[in-house]
JSON list of C-alpha atoms in Angstrom, two decimals:
[
{"chain": "A", "resi": 1, "resn": "MET", "atom": "CA", "xyz": [-4.71, -9.06, -38.96]},
{"chain": "A", "resi": 2, "resn": "ASP", "atom": "CA", "xyz": [-4.21, -12.00, -41.29]},
{"chain": "A", "resi": 3, "resn": "ILE", "atom": "CA", "xyz": [-1.94, -11.22, -44.24]},
{"chain": "A", "resi": 4, "resn": "ASN", "atom": "CA", "xyz": [-4.65, -12.35, -46.72]},
{"chain": "A", "resi": 5, "resn": "ASP", "atom": "CA", "xyz": [-7.14, -9.97, -45.09]},
{"chain": "A", "resi": 6, "resn": "LEU", "atom": "CA", "xyz": [-4.60, -7.11, -45.28]},
{"chain": "A", "resi": 7, "resn": "ILE", "atom": "CA", "xyz": [-3.96, -7.79, -48.96]},
{"chain": "A", "resi": 8, "resn": "ALA", "atom": "CA", "xyz": [-7.76, -7.84, -49.66]},
{"chain": "A", "resi": 9, "resn": "VAL", "atom": "CA", "xyz": [-8.17, -4.40, -47.95]},
{"chain": "A", "resi": 10, "resn": "TRP", "atom": "CA", "xyz": [-5.17, -2.91, -49.90]},
{"chain": "A", "resi": 11, "resn": "ASN", "atom": "CA", "xyz": [-6.69, -4.21, -53.12]},
{"chain": "A", "resi": 12, "resn": "HIS", "atom": "CA", "xyz": [-9.67, -1.87, -52.59]},
{"chain": "A", "resi": 13, "resn": "ALA", "atom": "CA", "xyz": [-7.69, 1.20, -51.44]},
{"chain": "A", "resi": 14, "resn": "ASN", "atom": "CA", "xyz": [-7.17, 4.42, -53.32]},
{"chain": "A", "resi": 15, "resn": "CYS", "atom": "CA", "xyz": [-3.80, 5.92, -52.43]},
{"chain": "A", "resi": 16, "resn": "LYS", "atom": "CA", "xyz": [-2.70, 9.45, -53.00]},
{"chain": "A", "resi": 17, "resn": "VAL", "atom": "CA", "xyz": [0.98, 10.32, -52.71]},
{"chain": "A", "resi": 18, "resn": "VAL", "atom": "CA", "xyz": [1.49, 13.38, -50.57]},
{"chain": "A", "resi": 19, "resn": "ASP", "atom": "CA", "xyz": [5.30, 13.68, -50.64]},
{"chain": "A", "resi": 20, "resn": "ILE", "atom": "CA", "xyz": [8.34, 11.65, -51.69]},
{"chain": "A", "resi": 21, "resn": "ARG", "atom": "CA", "xyz": [11.78, 12.41, -50.36]},
{"chain": "A", "resi": 22, "resn": "ARG", "atom": "CA", "xyz": [15.24, 10.99, -50.55]},
{"chain": "A", "resi": 23, "resn": "MET", "atom": "CA", "xyz": [17.15, 11.48, -47.26]},
{"chain": "A", "resi": 24, "resn": "THR", "atom": "CA", "xyz": [20.67, 10.85, -46.06]},
{"chain": "A", "resi": 25, "resn": "LEU", "atom": "CA", "xyz": [21.82, 10.51, -42.44]},
{"chain": "A", "resi": 26, "resn": "ARG", "atom": "CA", "xyz": [25.50, 10.44, -41.62]},
{"chain": "A", "resi": 27, "resn": "PRO", "atom": "CA", "xyz": [26.87, 7.71, -39.29]},
{"chain": "A", "resi": 28, "resn": "GLY", "atom": "CA", "xyz": [25.47, 8.24, -35.79]},
{"chain": "A", "resi": 29, "resn": "GLU", "atom": "CA", "xyz": [23.09, 11.08, -36.91]},
{"chain": "A", "resi": 30, "resn": "SER", "atom": "CA", "xyz": [19.47, 11.03, -35.71]},
{"chain": "A", "resi": 31, "resn": "ILE", "atom": "CA", "xyz": [16.12, 12.36, -36.67]},
{"chain": "A", "resi": 32, "resn": "PRO", "atom": "CA", "xyz": [14.50, 13.66, -33.57]},
{"chain": "A", "resi": 33, "resn": "SER", "atom": "CA", "xyz": [11.17, 12.11, -32.55]},
{"chain": "A", "resi": 34, "resn": "TYR", "atom": "CA", "xyz": [8.15, 13.44, -34.39]},
{"chain": "A", "resi": 35, "resn": "TYR", "atom": "CA", "xyz": [4.57, 12.52, -35.09]},
{"chain": "A", "resi": 36, "resn": "VAL", "atom": "CA", "xyz": [4.20, 11.17, -38.60]},
{"chain": "A", "resi": 37, "resn": "PRO", "atom": "CA", "xyz": [1.65, 13.56, -40.27]},
{"chain": "A", "resi": 38, "resn": "SER", "atom": "CA", "xyz": [0.51, 10.98, -42.85]},
{"chain": "A", "resi": 39, "resn": "ARG", "atom": "CA", "xyz": [0.90, 7.29, -43.46]},
{"chain": "A", "resi": 40, "resn": "LEU", "atom": "CA", "xyz": [4.45, 6.49, -44.55]},
{"chain": "A", "resi": 41, "resn": "PHE", "atom": "CA", "xyz": [6.42, 3.95, -46.45]},
{"chain": "A", "resi": 42, "resn": "LEU", "atom": "CA", "xyz": [10.14, 4.16, -45.91]},
{"chain": "A", "resi": 43, "resn": "MET", "atom": "CA", "xyz": [12.61, 2.14, -48.00]},
{"chain": "A", "resi": 44, "resn": "SER", "atom": "CA", "xyz": [16.29, 1.97, -46.93]},
{"chain": "A", "resi": 45, "resn": "ILE", "atom": "CA", "xyz": [18.72, 1.87, -49.90]},
{"chain": "A", "resi": 46, "resn": "HIS", "atom": "CA", "xyz": [22.08, 1.90, -48.14]},
{"chain": "A", "resi": 47, "resn": "GLY", "atom": "CA", "xyz": [23.40, 1.73, -44.64]},
{"chain": "A", "resi": 48, "resn": "ASN", "atom": "CA", "xyz": [21.69, 0.75, -41.39]},
{"chain": "A", "resi": 49, "resn": "ALA", "atom": "CA", "xyz": [19.66, 2.36, -38.54]},
{"chain": "A", "resi": 50, "resn": "THR", "atom": "CA", "xyz": [17.48, 1.67, -35.65]},
{"chain": "A", "resi": 51, "resn": "VAL", "atom": "CA", "xyz": [13.89, 3.00, -35.83]},
{"chain": "A", "resi": 52, "resn": "ASN", "atom": "CA", "xyz": [11.74, 3.52, -32.76]},
{"chain": "A", "resi": 53, "resn": "LEU", "atom": "CA", "xyz": [7.97, 3.67, -33.29]},
{"chain": "A", "resi": 54, "resn": "GLY", "atom": "CA", "xyz": [6.71, 4.22, -29.78]},
{"chain": "A", "resi": 55, "resn": "SER", "atom": "CA", "xyz": [7.27, 0.86, -28.09]},
{"chain": "A", "resi": 56, "resn": "GLN", "atom": "CA", "xyz": [8.24, -0.96, -31.36]},
{"chain": "A", "resi": 57, "resn": "VAL", "atom": "CA", "xyz": [11.91, -1.11, -32.52]},
{"chain": "A", "resi": 58, "resn": "HIS", "atom": "CA", "xyz": [12.85, -1.98, -36.07]},
{"chain": "A", "resi": 59, "resn": "ARG", "atom": "CA", "xyz": [16.30, -2.55, -37.61]},
{"chain": "A", "resi": 60, "resn": "LEU", "atom": "CA", "xyz": [16.84, -1.15, -41.03]},
{"chain": "A", "resi": 61, "resn": "GLN", "atom": "CA", "xyz": [19.36, -2.60, -43.51]},
{"chain": "A", "resi": 62, "resn": "ARG", "atom": "CA", "xyz": [19.66, -2.29, -47.20]},
{"chain": "A", "resi": 63, "resn": "PHE", "atom": "CA", "xyz": [16.27, -2.56, -48.94]},
{"chain": "A", "resi": 64, "resn": "THR", "atom": "CA", "xyz": [14.20, -2.83, -45.73]},
{"chain": "A", "resi": 65, "resn": "VAL", "atom": "CA", "xyz": [10.69, -1.44, -46.13]},
{"chain": "A", "resi": 66, "resn": "LEU", "atom": "CA", "xyz": [9.01, 0.10, -43.24]},
{"chain": "A", "resi": 67, "resn": "HIS", "atom": "CA", "xyz": [5.33, 1.13, -42.96]},
{"chain": "A", "resi": 68, "resn": "VAL", "atom": "CA", "xyz": [4.35, 3.67, -40.34]},
{"chain": "A", "resi": 69, "resn": "GLY", "atom": "CA", "xyz": [0.79, 4.63, -39.41]},
{"chain": "A", "resi": 70, "resn": "LYS", "atom": "CA", "xyz": [-0.37, 8.22, -39.29]},
{"chain": "A", "resi": 71, "resn": "GLY", "atom": "CA", "xyz": [0.21, 9.85, -35.83]},
{"chain": "A", "resi": 72, "resn": "THR", "atom": "CA", "xyz": [2.91, 7.35, -34.82]},
{"chain": "A", "resi": 73, "resn": "VAL", "atom": "CA", "xyz": [5.97, 8.77, -33.05]},
{"chain": "A", "resi": 74, "resn": "LEU", "atom": "CA", "xyz": [8.99, 8.09, -35.28]},
{"chain": "A", "resi": 75, "resn": "ASN", "atom": "CA", "xyz": [12.67, 8.34, -34.35]},
{"chain": "A", "resi": 76, "resn": "ILE", "atom": "CA", "xyz": [15.56, 7.22, -36.57]},
{"chain": "A", "resi": 77, "resn": "ASP", "atom": "CA", "xyz": [19.08, 6.59, -35.37]},
{"chain": "A", "resi": 78, "resn": "ALA", "atom": "CA", "xyz": [21.57, 5.93, -38.14]},
{"chain": "A", "resi": 79, "resn": "GLY", "atom": "CA", "xyz": [24.08, 3.19, -37.51]},
{"chain": "A", "resi": 80, "resn": "SER", "atom": "CA", "xyz": [27.89, 3.06, -38.29]},
{"chain": "A", "resi": 81, "resn": "GLU", "atom": "CA", "xyz": [27.24, 3.18, -42.08]},
{"chain": "A", "resi": 82, "resn": "GLY", "atom": "CA", "xyz": [24.75, 6.05, -42.02]},
{"chain": "A", "resi": 83, "resn": "LEU", "atom": "CA", "xyz": [21.45, 5.65, -43.84]},
{"chain": "A", "resi": 84, "resn": "ASP", "atom": "CA", "xyz": [20.17, 6.59, -47.27]},
{"chain": "A", "resi": 85, "resn": "TYR", "atom": "CA", "xyz": [16.39, 6.10, -47.73]},
{"chain": "A", "resi": 86, "resn": "TYR", "atom": "CA", "xyz": [13.30, 7.18, -49.57]},
{"chain": "A", "resi": 87, "resn": "SER", "atom": "CA", "xyz": [10.14, 8.20, -47.68]},
{"chain": "A", "resi": 88, "resn": "ILE", "atom": "CA", "xyz": [6.73, 8.13, -49.40]},
{"chain": "A", "resi": 89, "resn": "TYR", "atom": "CA", "xyz": [3.95, 9.88, -47.44]},
{"chain": "A", "resi": 90, "resn": "TYR", "atom": "CA", "xyz": [0.48, 8.97, -48.62]},
{"chain": "A", "resi": 91, "resn": "LYS", "atom": "CA", "xyz": [-3.21, 9.30, -47.86]},
{"chain": "A", "resi": 92, "resn": "VAL", "atom": "CA", "xyz": [-5.65, 6.51, -48.35]},
{"chain": "A", "resi": 93, "resn": "SER", "atom": "CA", "xyz": [-9.39, 6.30, -48.97]},
{"chain": "A", "resi": 94, "resn": "MET", "atom": "CA", "xyz": [-11.53, 3.34, -49.59]},
{"chain": "A", "resi": 95, "resn": "HIS", "atom": "CA", "xyz": [-13.53, 2.90, -52.76]},
{"chain": "A", "resi": 96, "resn": "PRO", "atom": "CA", "xyz": [-17.19, 4.10, -52.29]},
{"chain": "A", "resi": 97, "resn": "SER", "atom": "CA", "xyz": [-18.67, 0.79, -53.40]},
{"chain": "A", "resi": 98, "resn": "LEU", "atom": "CA", "xyz": [-16.57, -1.29, -51.01]},
{"chain": "A", "resi": 99, "resn": "PRO", "atom": "CA", "xyz": [-17.87, -4.82, -50.50]},
{"chain": "A", "resi": 100, "resn": "LEU", "atom": "CA", "xyz": [-19.33, -5.30, -47.01]},
{"chain": "A", "resi": 101, "resn": "GLU", "atom": "CA", "xyz": [-16.84, -8.03, -46.16]},
{"chain": "A", "resi": 102, "resn": "ILE", "atom": "CA", "xyz": [-13.84, -5.75, -46.97]},
{"chain": "A", "resi": 103, "resn": "ALA", "atom": "CA", "xyz": [-15.42, -2.70, -45.23]},
{"chain": "A", "resi": 104, "resn": "THR", "atom": "CA", "xyz": [-15.81, -4.86, -42.06]},
{"chain": "A", "resi": 105, "resn": "LEU", "atom": "CA", "xyz": [-12.13, -5.91, -42.22]},
{"chain": "A", "resi": 106, "resn": "TYR", "atom": "CA", "xyz": [-11.04, -2.34, -42.81]},
{"chain": "A", "resi": 107, "resn": "GLU", "atom": "CA", "xyz": [-13.11, -0.87, -39.98]},
{"chain": "A", "resi": 108, "resn": "GLY", "atom": "CA", "xyz": [-12.24, -3.61, -37.53]},
{"chain": "A", "resi": 109, "resn": "ALA", "atom": "CA", "xyz": [-8.47, -3.45, -37.95]},
{"chain": "A", "resi": 110, "resn": "LYS", "atom": "CA", "xyz": [-7.67, 0.05, -39.32]},
{"chain": "A", "resi": 111, "resn": "SER", "atom": "CA", "xyz": [-4.96, -1.82, -41.29]},
{"chain": "A", "resi": 112, "resn": "PHE", "atom": "CA", "xyz": [-3.34, 1.28, -42.74]},
{"chain": "A", "resi": 113, "resn": "ASP", "atom": "CA", "xyz": [-2.30, 2.47, -39.30]},
{"chain": "A", "resi": 114, "resn": "HIS", "atom": "CA", "xyz": [-0.28, -0.67, -38.38]},
{"chain": "A", "resi": 115, "resn": "SER", "atom": "CA", "xyz": [3.40, -0.38, -38.39]},
{"chain": "A", "resi": 116, "resn": "TYR", "atom": "CA", "xyz": [5.58, -3.18, -39.77]},
{"chain": "A", "resi": 117, "resn": "SER", "atom": "CA", "xyz": [8.85, -3.83, -41.60]},
{"chain": "A", "resi": 118, "resn": "MET", "atom": "CA", "xyz": [10.00, -6.38, -44.23]},
{"chain": "A", "resi": 119, "resn": "THR", "atom": "CA", "xyz": [12.58, -7.08, -46.76]},
{"chain": "A", "resi": 120, "resn": "PRO", "atom": "CA", "xyz": [10.84, -7.87, -50.12]},
{"chain": "A", "resi": 121, "resn": "ASP", "atom": "CA", "xyz": [11.96, -10.89, -52.15]},
{"chain": "A", "resi": 122, "resn": "ASN", "atom": "CA", "xyz": [12.51, -8.74, -55.22]},
{"chain": "A", "resi": 123, "resn": "SER", "atom": "CA", "xyz": [13.91, -5.63, -53.53]},
{"chain": "A", "resi": 124, "resn": "VAL", "atom": "CA", "xyz": [15.89, -4.41, -56.51]},
{"chain": "A", "resi": 125, "resn": "ALA", "atom": "CA", "xyz": [12.69, -4.18, -58.61]},
{"chain": "A", "resi": 126, "resn": "LEU", "atom": "CA", "xyz": [10.98, -2.32, -55.82]},
{"chain": "A", "resi": 127, "resn": "TYR", "atom": "CA", "xyz": [13.93, 0.05, -55.49]},
{"chain": "A", "resi": 128, "resn": "ARG", "atom": "CA", "xyz": [13.74, 0.89, -59.18]},
{"chain": "A", "resi": 129, "resn": "ILE", "atom": "CA", "xyz": [10.04, 1.68, -58.92]},
{"chain": "A", "resi": 130, "resn": "VAL", "atom": "CA", "xyz": [10.56, 3.91, -55.88]},
{"chain": "A", "resi": 131, "resn": "SER", "atom": "CA", "xyz": [13.54, 5.70, -57.46]},
{"chain": "A", "resi": 132, "resn": "GLU", "atom": "CA", "xyz": [11.44, 6.33, -60.61]},
{"chain": "A", "resi": 133, "resn": "MET", "atom": "CA", "xyz": [8.59, 7.58, -58.49]},
{"chain": "A", "resi": 134, "resn": "PHE", "atom": "CA", "xyz": [10.99, 10.02, -56.88]},
{"chain": "A", "resi": 135, "resn": "LYS", "atom": "CA", "xyz": [12.31, 11.24, -60.18]},
{"chain": "A", "resi": 136, "resn": "GLU", "atom": "CA", "xyz": [8.81, 11.92, -61.40]},
{"chain": "A", "resi": 137, "resn": "TRP", "atom": "CA", "xyz": [7.88, 13.61, -58.16]},
{"chain": "A", "resi": 138, "resn": "GLU", "atom": "CA", "xyz": [10.76, 16.06, -58.59]},
{"chain": "A", "resi": 139, "resn": "LYS", "atom": "CA", "xyz": [9.57, 17.19, -62.01]}
]
């Protein structure tokens, strides 16, 4: 899916946070494979790891953001530095009065189930937002 189409779909989405966690893996520690129960954003904040999503392999370093679709098999193997990260599980629904063009894009691509990783340009600002979300979630 074209990035502009993906952005257009996201602009019409209603997201509900289901859970936010801060996790730490020691060097060489792994999280056994499991099916992701809800869509997931994962943001690494320190360390490194290799993430297997079925046939896809992603390398996590500081401030890498990983999106995982619901039902994807996820496995995380921490590297030599271990890994600290936030995980944000969410559910999504589309606005009832969705424009036909956007509805067609959404149905055709199921864009919220794609897995991808990136390192944002302003990762420190995103880190602050995610850490504040976590603090609020714990209250």
